[in-house]
Coordinates of C-alpha atoms in Angstrom, one line a residue:
M1 CA 0.0 0.0 0.0
N2 CA 1.4 3.3 -1.1
T3 CA 0.7 6.1 1.4
S4 CA 2.9 8.8 -0.1
E5 CA 1.6 12.1 -1.3
P6 CA 1.4 12.1 -5.1
L7 CA 3.8 14.2 -7.2
Y8 CA 2.2 16.8 -9.4
V9 CA 4.1 18.0 -12.5
R10 CA 3.3 21.2 -14.4
V11 CA 5.4 22.2 -17.4
V12 CA 5.4 25.8 -18.5
A13 CA 7.3 26.3 -21.8
S14 CA 8.4 29.2 -23.8
T15 CA 10.6 29.3 -27.0
E16 CA 13.9 28.5 -25.4
T17 CA 13.1 28.0 -21.7
V18 CA 11.1 25.4 -19.9
L19 CA 9.9 25.5 -16.2
V20 CA 9.0 22.2 -14.6
R21 CA 7.1 22.8 -11.4
L22 CA 7.0 19.9 -9.0
A23 CA 4.6 19.6 -6.0
G24 CA 4.4 16.7 -3.5
E25 CA 6.7 13.8 -2.8
L26 CA 9.7 13.1 -5.0
D27 CA 10.5 9.4 -4.3
L28 CA 10.9 6.0 -5.8
D29 CA 7.3 6.0 -7.1
S30 CA 7.3 9.5 -8.6
A31 CA 10.9 9.8 -9.9
P32 CA 10.0 8.4 -13.3
L33 CA 7.5 11.4 -13.7
V34 CA 10.5 13.7 -13.5
D35 CA 12.4 11.7 -16.1
R36 CA 9.5 11.8 -18.5
A37 CA 8.7 15.5 -17.9
V38 CA 12.3 16.7 -18.5
G39 CA 12.8 14.2 -21.4
A40 CA 9.8 15.5 -23.2
C41 CA 11.1 19.1 -22.9
L42 CA 14.5 18.5 -24.6
G43 CA 14.9 19.4 -28.2
A44 CA 13.0 21.9 -30.4
G45 CA 15.4 24.7 -29.5
V46 CA 15.1 24.5 -25.8
R47 CA 18.2 25.9 -24.2
R48 CA 17.3 25.9 -20.5
V49 CA 15.2 23.6 -18.2
T50 CA 14.5 24.9 -14.7
V51 CA 13.0 22.5 -12.1
D52 CA 11.1 24.4 -9.4
L53 CA 11.2 22.4 -6.2
A54 CA 9.5 24.9 -3.9
A55 CA 6.4 22.8 -3.4
V56 CA 8.2 19.5 -3.0
T57 CA 7.4 18.2 0.5
F58 CA 9.7 15.2 0.5
C59 CA 12.7 14.0 -1.6
D60 CA 14.5 10.7 -1.1
S61 CA 17.6 9.3 -2.9
H62 CA 15.5 8.2 -5.9
G63 CA 14.3 11.7 -6.3
L64 CA 17.9 13.0 -6.2
M65 CA 18.9 10.4 -8.7
A66 CA 16.1 11.5 -11.0
L67 CA 17.3 15.1 -10.8
E68 CA 20.8 14.0 -11.5
R69 CA 19.8 11.8 -14.4
S70 CA 17.7 14.6 -15.9
G71 CA 20.6 17.0 -15.6
R72 CA 23.0 14.6 -17.3
I73 CA 20.6 14.0 -20.2
A74 CA 20.0 17.7 -20.6
A75 CA 23.7 18.4 -20.5
A76 CA 24.2 15.7 -23.2
C77 CA 21.7 17.6 -25.3
G78 CA 23.4 20.9 -24.7
V79 CA 20.7 22.2 -22.5
T80 CA 21.3 24.0 -19.2
F81 CA 19.5 22.3 -16.3
Q82 CA 19.0 24.1 -13.0
L83 CA 17.1 23.9 -9.8
S84 CA 15.0 26.6 -8.2
G85 CA 12.9 26.9 -5.1
V86 CA 15.2 24.7 -3.1
H87 CA 13.9 25.0 0.5
R88 CA 16.0 24.5 3.6
R89 CA 15.3 20.8 4.2
L90 CA 16.1 20.0 0.6
R91 CA 19.2 22.2 0.6
R92 CA 20.5 20.1 3.5
I93 CA 19.9 16.9 1.6
L94 CA 21.6 18.3 -1.4
S95 CA 24.6 19.4 0.7
L96 CA 25.0 15.8 1.9
Y97 CA 24.5 14.1 -1.5
R98 CA 27.7 13.8 -3.5
D99 CA 29.3 16.6 -1.6
G100 CA 26.6 19.1 -2.8
S101 CA 27.0 18.6 -6.5
L102 CA 24.8 16.9 -9.0
P103 CA 26.7 16.3 -12.3
G104 CA 25.0 18.1 -15.1
V105 CA 22.8 20.1 -12.7
D106 CA 23.2 23.8 -11.9
V107 CA 22.6 23.6 -8.1
P108 CA 22.1 27.0 -6.5
S109 CA 25.2 28.0 -4.6
F110 CA 23.3 28.2 -1.3
A111 CA 22.6 24.4 -1.6
R112 CA 26.3 23.6 -1.8
P113 CA 28.3 23.1 1.4
E114 CA 30.8 25.8 2.4
A115 CA 34.4 25.2 1.7
G116 CA 36.0 23.4 4.6
S117 CA 32.6 22.4 6.0
C118 CA 32.4 19.0 7.7
R119 CA 28.6 18.8 7.9

């Protein structure tokens, strides 16, 4: 029985920029939604994909891997991939995950650990 809150995905596109707004829980069950949403945005002149995480209430390692995967795929397509709306709880998780860096993902600097930090 799955008791997690569903993840809602809304895509707002313009000529060269796409905003993917996520709301709810980003976990094992919902991570494929991120893969599909970002994958569908690539191509047709898109230069930047921004994933808005402001309304994400939970993110586990599968959610982080989905963001990393999407960033790598976007980078391979020559598309800038960035995160926005990263709240404090998620910033902390990002700072612990792979030393605060997601390959292919432009993580806001406030989500990265400070130099010399042992957190």
